[in-house]
PDB file of C-alpha atoms in Angstrom:
ATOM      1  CA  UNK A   1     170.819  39.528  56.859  1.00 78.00           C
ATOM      2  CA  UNK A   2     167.072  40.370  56.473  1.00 91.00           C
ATOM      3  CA  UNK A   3     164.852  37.260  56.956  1.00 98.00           C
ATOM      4  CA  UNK A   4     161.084  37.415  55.824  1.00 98.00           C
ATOM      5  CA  UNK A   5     159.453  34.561  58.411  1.00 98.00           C
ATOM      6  CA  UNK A   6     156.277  33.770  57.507  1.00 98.00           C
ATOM      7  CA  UNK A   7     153.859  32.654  60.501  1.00 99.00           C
ATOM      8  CA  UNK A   8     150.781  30.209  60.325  1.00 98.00           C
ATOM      9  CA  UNK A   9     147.583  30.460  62.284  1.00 98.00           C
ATOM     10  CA  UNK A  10     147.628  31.290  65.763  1.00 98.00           C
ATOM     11  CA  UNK A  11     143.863  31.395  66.780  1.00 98.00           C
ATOM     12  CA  UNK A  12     144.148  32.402  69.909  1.00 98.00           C
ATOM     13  CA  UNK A  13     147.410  30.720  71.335  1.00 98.00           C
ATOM     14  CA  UNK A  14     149.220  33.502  72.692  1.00 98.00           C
ATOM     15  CA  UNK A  15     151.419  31.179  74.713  1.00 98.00           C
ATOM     16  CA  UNK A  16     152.558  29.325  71.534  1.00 98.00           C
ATOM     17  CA  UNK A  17     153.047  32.674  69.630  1.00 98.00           C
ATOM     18  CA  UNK A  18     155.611  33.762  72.493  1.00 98.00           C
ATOM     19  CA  UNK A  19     157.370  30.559  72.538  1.00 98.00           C
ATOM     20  CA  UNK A  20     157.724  30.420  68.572  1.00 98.00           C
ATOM     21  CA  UNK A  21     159.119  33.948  68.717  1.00 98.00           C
ATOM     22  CA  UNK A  22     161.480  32.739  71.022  1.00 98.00           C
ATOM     23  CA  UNK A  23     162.793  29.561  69.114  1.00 98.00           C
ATOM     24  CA  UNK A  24     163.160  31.879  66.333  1.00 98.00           C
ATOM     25  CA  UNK A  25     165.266  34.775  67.794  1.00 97.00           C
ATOM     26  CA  UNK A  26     163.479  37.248  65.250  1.00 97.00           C
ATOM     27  CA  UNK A  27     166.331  40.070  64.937  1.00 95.00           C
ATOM     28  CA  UNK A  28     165.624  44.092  64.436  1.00 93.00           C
ATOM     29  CA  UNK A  29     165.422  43.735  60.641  1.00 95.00           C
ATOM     30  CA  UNK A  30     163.356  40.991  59.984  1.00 98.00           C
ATOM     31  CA  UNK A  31     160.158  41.193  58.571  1.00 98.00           C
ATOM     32  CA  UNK A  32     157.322  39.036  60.012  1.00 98.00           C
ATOM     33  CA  UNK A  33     154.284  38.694  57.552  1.00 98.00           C
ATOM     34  CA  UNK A  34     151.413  36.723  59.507  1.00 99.00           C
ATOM     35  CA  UNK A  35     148.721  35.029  57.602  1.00 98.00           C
ATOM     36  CA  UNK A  36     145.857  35.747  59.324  1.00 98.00           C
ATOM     37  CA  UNK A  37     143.411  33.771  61.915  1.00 98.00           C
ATOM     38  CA  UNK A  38     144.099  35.623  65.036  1.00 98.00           C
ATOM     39  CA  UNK A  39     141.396  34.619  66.791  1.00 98.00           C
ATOM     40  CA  UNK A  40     139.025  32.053  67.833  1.00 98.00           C
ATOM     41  CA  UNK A  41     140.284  29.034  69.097  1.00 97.00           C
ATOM     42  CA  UNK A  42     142.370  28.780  72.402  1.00 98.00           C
ATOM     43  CA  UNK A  43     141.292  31.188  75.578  1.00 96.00           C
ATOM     44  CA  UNK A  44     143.587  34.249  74.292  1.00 98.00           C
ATOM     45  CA  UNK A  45     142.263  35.693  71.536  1.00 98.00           C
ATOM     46  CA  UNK A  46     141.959  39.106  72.902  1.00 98.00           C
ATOM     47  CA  UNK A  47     145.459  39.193  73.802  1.00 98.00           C
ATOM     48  CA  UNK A  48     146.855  37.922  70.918  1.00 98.00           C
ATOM     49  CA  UNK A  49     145.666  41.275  69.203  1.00 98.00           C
ATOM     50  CA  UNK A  50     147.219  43.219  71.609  1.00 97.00           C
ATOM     51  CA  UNK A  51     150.384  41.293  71.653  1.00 98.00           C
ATOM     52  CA  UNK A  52     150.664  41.756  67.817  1.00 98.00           C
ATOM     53  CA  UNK A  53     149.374  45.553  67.942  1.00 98.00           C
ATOM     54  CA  UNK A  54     153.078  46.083  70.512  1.00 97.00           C
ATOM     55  CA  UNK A  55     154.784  43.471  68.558  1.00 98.00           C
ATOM     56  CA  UNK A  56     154.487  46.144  65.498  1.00 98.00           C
ATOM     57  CA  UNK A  57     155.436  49.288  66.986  1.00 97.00           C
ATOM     58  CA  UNK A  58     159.247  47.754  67.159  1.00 96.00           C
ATOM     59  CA  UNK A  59     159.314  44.916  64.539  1.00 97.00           C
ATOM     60  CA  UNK A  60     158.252  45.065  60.422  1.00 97.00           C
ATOM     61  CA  UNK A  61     154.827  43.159  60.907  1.00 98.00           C
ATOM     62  CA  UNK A  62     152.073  42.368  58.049  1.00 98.00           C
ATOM     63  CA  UNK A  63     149.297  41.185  58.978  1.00 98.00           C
ATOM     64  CA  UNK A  64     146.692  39.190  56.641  1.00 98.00           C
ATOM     65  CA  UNK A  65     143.054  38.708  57.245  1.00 98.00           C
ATOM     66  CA  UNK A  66     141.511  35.635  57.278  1.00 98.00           C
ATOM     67  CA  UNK A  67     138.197  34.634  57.342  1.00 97.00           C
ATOM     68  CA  UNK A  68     138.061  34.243  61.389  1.00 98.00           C
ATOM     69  CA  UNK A  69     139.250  37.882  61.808  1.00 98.00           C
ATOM     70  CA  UNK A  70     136.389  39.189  59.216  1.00 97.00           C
ATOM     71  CA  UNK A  71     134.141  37.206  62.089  1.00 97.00           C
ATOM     72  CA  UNK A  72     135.338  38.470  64.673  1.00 97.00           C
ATOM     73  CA  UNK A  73     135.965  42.554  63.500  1.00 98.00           C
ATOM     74  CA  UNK A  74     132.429  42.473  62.387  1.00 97.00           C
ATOM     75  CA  UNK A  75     131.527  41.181  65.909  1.00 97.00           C
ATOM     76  CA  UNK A  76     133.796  44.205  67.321  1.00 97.00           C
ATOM     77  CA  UNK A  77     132.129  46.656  65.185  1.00 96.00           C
ATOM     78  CA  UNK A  78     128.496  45.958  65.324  1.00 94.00           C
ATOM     79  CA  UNK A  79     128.111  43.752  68.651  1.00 93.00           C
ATOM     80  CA  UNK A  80     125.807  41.149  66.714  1.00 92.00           C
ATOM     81  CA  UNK A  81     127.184  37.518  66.764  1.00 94.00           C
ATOM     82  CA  UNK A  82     127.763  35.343  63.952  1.00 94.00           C
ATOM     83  CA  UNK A  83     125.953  31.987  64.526  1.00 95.00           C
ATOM     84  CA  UNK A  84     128.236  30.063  62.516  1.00 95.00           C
ATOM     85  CA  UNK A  85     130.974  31.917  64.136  1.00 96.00           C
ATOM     86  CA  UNK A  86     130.244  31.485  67.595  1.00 95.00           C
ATOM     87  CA  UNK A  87     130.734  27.670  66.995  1.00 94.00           C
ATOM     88  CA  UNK A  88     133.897  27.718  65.189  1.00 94.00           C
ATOM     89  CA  UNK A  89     135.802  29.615  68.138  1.00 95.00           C
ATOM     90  CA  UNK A  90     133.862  32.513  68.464  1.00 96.00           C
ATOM     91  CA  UNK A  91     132.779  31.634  71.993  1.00 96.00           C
ATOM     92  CA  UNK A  92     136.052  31.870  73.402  1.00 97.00           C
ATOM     93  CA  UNK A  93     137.073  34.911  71.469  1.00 97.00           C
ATOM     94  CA  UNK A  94     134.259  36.883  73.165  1.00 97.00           C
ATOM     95  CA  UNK A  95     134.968  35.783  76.482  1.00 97.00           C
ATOM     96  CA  UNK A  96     138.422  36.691  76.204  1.00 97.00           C
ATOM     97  CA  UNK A  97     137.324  40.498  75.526  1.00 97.00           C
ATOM     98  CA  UNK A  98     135.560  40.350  79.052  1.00 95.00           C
ATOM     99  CA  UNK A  99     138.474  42.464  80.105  1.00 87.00           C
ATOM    100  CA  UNK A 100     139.320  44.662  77.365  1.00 89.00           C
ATOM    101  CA  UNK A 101     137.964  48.157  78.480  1.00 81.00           C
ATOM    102  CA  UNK A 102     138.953  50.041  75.053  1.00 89.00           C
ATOM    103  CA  UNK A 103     138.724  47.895  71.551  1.00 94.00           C
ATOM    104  CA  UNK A 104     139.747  51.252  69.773  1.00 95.00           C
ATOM    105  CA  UNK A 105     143.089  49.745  68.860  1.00 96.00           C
ATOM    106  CA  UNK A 106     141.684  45.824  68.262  1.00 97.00           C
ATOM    107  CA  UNK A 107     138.991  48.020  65.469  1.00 97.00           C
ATOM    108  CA  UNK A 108     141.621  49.733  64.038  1.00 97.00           C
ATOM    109  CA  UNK A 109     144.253  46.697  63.757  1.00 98.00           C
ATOM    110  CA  UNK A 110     141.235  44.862  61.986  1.00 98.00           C
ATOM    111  CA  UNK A 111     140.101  47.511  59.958  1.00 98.00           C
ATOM    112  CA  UNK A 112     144.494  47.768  58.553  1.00 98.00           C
ATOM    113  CA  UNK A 113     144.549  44.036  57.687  1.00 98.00           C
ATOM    114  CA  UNK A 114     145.809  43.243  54.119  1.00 98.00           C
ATOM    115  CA  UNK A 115     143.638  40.909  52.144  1.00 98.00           C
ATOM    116  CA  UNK A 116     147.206  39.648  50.985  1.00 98.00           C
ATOM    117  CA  UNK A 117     150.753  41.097  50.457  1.00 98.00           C
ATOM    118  CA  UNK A 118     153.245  40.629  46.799  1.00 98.00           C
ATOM    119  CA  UNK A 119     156.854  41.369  48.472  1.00 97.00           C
ATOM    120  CA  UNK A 120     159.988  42.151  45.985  1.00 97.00           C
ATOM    121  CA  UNK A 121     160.926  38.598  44.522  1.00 97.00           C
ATOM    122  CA  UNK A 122     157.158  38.472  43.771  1.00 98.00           C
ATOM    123  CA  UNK A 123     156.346  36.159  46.431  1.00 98.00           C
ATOM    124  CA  UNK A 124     152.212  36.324  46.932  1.00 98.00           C
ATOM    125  CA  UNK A 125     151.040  36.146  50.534  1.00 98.00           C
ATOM    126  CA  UNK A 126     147.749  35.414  51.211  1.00 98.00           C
ATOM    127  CA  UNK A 127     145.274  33.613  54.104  1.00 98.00           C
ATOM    128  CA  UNK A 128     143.424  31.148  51.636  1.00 98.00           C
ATOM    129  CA  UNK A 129     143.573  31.990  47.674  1.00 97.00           C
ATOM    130  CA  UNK A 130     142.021  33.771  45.176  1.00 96.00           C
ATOM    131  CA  UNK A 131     139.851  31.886  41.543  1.00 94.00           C
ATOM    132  CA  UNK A 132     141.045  34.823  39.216  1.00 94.00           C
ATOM    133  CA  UNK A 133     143.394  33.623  36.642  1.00 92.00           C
ATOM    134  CA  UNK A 134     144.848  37.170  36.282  1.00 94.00           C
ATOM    135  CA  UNK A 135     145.706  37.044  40.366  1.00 94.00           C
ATOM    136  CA  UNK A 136     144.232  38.465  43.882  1.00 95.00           C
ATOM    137  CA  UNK A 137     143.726  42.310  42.384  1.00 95.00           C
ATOM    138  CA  UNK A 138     141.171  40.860  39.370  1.00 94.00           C
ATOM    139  CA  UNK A 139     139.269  38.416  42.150  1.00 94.00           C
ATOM    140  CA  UNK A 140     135.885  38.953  41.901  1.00 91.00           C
ATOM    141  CA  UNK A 141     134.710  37.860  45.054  1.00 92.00           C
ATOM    142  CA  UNK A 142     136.796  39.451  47.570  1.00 92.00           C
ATOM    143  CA  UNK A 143     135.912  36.888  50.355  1.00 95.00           C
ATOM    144  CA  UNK A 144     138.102  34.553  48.195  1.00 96.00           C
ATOM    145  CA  UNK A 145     141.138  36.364  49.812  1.00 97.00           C
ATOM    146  CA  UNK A 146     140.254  34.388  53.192  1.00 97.00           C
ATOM    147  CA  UNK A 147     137.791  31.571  52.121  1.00 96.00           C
ATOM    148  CA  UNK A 148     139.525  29.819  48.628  1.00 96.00           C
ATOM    149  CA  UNK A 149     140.514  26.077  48.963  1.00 96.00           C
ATOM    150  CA  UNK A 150     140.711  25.501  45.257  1.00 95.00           C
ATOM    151  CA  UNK A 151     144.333  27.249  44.869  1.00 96.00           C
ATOM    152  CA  UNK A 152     145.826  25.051  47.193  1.00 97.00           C
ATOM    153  CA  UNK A 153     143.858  21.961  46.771  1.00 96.00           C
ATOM    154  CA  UNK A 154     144.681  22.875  43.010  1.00 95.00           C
ATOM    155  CA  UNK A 155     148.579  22.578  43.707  1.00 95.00           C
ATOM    156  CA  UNK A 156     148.641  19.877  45.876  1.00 95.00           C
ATOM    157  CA  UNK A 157     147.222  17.561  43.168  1.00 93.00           C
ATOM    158  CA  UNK A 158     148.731  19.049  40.152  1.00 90.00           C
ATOM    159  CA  UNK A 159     150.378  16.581  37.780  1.00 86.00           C
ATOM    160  CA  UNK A 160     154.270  17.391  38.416  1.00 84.00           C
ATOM    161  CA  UNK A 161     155.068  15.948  34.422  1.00 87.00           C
ATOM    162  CA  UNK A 162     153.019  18.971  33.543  1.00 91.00           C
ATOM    163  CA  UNK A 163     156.089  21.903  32.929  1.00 89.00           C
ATOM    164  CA  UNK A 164     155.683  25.474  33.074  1.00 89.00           C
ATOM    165  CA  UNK A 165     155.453  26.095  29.432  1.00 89.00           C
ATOM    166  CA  UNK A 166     152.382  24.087  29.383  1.00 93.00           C
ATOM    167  CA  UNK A 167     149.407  24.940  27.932  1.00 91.00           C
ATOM    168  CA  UNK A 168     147.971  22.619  30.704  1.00 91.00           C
ATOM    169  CA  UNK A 169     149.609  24.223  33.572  1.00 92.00           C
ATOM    170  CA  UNK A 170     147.514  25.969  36.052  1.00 91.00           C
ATOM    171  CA  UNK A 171     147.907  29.876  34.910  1.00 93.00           C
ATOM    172  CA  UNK A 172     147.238  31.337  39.084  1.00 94.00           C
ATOM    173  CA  UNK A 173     150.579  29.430  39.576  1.00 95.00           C
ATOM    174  CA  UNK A 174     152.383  31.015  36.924  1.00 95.00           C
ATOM    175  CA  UNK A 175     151.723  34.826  38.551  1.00 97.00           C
ATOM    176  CA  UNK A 176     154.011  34.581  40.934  1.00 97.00           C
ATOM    177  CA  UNK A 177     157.269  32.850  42.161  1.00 97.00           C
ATOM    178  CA  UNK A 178     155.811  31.410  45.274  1.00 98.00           C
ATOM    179  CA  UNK A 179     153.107  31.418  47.276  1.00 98.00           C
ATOM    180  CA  UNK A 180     152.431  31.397  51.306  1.00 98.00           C
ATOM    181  CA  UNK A 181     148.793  30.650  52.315  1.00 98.00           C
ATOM    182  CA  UNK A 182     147.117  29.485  55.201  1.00 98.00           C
ATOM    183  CA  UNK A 183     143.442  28.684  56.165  1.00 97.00           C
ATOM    184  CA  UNK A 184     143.619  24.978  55.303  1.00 97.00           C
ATOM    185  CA  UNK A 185     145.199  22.600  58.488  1.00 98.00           C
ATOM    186  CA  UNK A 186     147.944  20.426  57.175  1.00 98.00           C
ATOM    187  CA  UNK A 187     146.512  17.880  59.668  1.00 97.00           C
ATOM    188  CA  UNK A 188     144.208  17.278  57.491  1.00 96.00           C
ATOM    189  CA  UNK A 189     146.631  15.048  55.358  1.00 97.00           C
ATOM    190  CA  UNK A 190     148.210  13.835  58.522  1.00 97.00           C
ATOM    191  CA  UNK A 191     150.647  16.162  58.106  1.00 97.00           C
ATOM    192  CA  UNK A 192     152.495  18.381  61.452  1.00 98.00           C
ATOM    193  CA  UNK A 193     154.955  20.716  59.446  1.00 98.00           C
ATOM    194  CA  UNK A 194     154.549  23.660  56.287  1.00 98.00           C
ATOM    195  CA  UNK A 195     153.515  21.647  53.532  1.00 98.00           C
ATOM    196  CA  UNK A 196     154.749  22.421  49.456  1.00 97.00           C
ATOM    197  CA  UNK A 197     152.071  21.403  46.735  1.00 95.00           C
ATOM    198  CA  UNK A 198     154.291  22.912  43.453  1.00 95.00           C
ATOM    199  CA  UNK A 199     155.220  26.390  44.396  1.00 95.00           C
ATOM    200  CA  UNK A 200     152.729  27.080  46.986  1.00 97.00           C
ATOM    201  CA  UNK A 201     153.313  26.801  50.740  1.00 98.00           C
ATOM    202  CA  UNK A 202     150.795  25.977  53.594  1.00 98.00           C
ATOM    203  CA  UNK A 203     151.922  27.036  56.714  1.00 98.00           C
ATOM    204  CA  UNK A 204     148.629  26.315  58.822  1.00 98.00           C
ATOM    205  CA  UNK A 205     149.844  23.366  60.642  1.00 98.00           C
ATOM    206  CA  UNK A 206     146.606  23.308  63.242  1.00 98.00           C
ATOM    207  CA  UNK A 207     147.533  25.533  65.660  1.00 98.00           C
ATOM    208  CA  UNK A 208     143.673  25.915  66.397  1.00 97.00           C
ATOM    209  CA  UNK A 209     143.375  22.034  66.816  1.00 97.00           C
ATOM    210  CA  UNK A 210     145.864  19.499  67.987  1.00 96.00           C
ATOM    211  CA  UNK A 211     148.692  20.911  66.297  1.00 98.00           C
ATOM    212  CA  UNK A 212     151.802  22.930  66.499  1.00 98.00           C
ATOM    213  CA  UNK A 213     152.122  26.765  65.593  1.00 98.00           C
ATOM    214  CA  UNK A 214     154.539  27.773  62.383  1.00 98.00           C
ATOM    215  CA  UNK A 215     156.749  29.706  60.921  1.00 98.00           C
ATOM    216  CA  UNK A 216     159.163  29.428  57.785  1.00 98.00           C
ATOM    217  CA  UNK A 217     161.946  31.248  56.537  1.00 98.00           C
ATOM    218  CA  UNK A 218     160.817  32.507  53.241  1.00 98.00           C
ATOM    219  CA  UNK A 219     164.477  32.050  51.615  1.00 98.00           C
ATOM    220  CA  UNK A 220     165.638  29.288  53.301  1.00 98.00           C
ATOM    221  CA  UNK A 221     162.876  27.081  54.017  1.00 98.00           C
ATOM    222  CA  UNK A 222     163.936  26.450  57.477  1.00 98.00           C
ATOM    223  CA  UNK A 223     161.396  26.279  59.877  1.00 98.00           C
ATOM    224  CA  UNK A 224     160.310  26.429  63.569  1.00 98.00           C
ATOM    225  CA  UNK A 225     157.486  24.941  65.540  1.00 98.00           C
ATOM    226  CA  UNK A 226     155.908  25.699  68.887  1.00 98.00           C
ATOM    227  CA  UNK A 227     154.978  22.645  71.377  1.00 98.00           C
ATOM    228  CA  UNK A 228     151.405  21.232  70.665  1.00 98.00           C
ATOM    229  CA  UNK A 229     149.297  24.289  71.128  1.00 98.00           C
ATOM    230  CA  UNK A 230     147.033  22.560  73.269  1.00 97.00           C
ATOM    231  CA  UNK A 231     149.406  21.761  76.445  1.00 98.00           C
ATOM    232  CA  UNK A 232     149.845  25.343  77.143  1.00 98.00           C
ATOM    233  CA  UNK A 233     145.747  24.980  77.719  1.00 98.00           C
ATOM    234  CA  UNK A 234     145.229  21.539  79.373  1.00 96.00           C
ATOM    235  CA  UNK A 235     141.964  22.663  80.411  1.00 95.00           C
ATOM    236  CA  UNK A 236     140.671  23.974  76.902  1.00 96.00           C
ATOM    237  CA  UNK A 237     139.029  22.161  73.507  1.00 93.00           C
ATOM    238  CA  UNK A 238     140.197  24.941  71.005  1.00 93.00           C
ATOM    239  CA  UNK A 239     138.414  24.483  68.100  1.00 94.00           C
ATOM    240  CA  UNK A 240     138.667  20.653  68.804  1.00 92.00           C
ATOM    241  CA  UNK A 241     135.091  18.925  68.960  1.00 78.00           C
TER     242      UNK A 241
END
């Protein structure tokens, strides 16, 4: 049976990705859509690209951009660094392209990055969130794509006596069956796992910080976790202050 697994922020923990993958025993025909946030964060960045650029050529991949990977692909492209960037991870993302002789394939795996995905059962899939009431392809601002909070701090607080047929319920929930963002930690509400706010799904469970790396069976809502991303680098902050 197909699975769709949906994965949460890596930034930069290629050791976590590869023990994830592992718990999950992705099979030939599943299709892996990953939200976006590559980069910037633990000491792999770099590698994390290139782990995901192979990981493609045998497995159904998607990859969605989110607002550290616009950083860091302008970075690639024009060699000028992002002030606010280089404090939010983007230090250790350019250290760990020392090494990397050709960025050819890192510019093009950038440049191929959906702003967000709609699969068949009109599931939405998309790094932050979008302010359009008539969905992602009316948004007005495209940085929305990777910078929105409102959509999911919008769900998380709705009124659940509100129903559907509602003149009061929020119409950018009503587009689509579900949706899968990430952008926003869960940590943030003292939360470790993918959390639900009505039919929307965070899966950013702080990989970047002191938390665990995700992924969630789209049908099922199972899900798996890596360790705590930060004991596979003992000697590293990640985007921890």
């Amino acid at each position: 049976m197909k699975r769709t697994l949906v994965f949460g922020d890596i930034h930069g923990g290629l050791k976590a990705l590869i023990q994830l993958l592992e718990k999950v025993e992705v099979k030939e025909n599943d299709r892996l859509i990953f939200l976006g946030d590559y980069v910037d964060g633990w000491g792999e960045s770099a590698q994390v690209v290139g782990f995901l650029i192979e990981l493609s050529q045998k497995q159904d991949c998607i990859f969605i951009r989110g607002n550290h990977d616009v950083w860091c692909h302008e970075w690639l492209m024009n060699d000028v660094v992002n002030d606010i960037w280089f404090l939010h991870g983007g230090k250790s993302t350019i250290e760990s392209y020392q090494n990397i002789v050709s960025k050819e394939k890192h510019l093009e795996f950038f440049a191929n990055m959906k702003d967000y995905f709609v699969d068949e059962n009109n599931n939405l899939f998309i790094h932050a969130g979008f302010s359009s009431m008539h969905g992602p392809e009316k948004e007005h601002y495209a940085s929305n794509y990777s910078w929105d909070r409102t959509l999911w701090e919008m769900a998380l607080t709705m009124d659940t006596r509100i129903g559907k047929d509602s003149v009061s319920y929020p119409k950018r929930l009503l587009l689509y069956n579900e949706i899968y963002i990430g952008h926003t930690p869960t940590l943030h509400y003292n939360i470790d796992v993918p959390m639900q706010g009505c039919n929307v799904w965070n899966i950013d469970t702080g990989a970047g910080f002191y938390g665990k790396l995700s992924c969630i069976d789209v049908a099922t809502k199972a899900f798996w976790q890596s360790d705590v991303v930060q004991t596979f680098y003992p000697n590293e902050k990640g985007r921890n202050k």
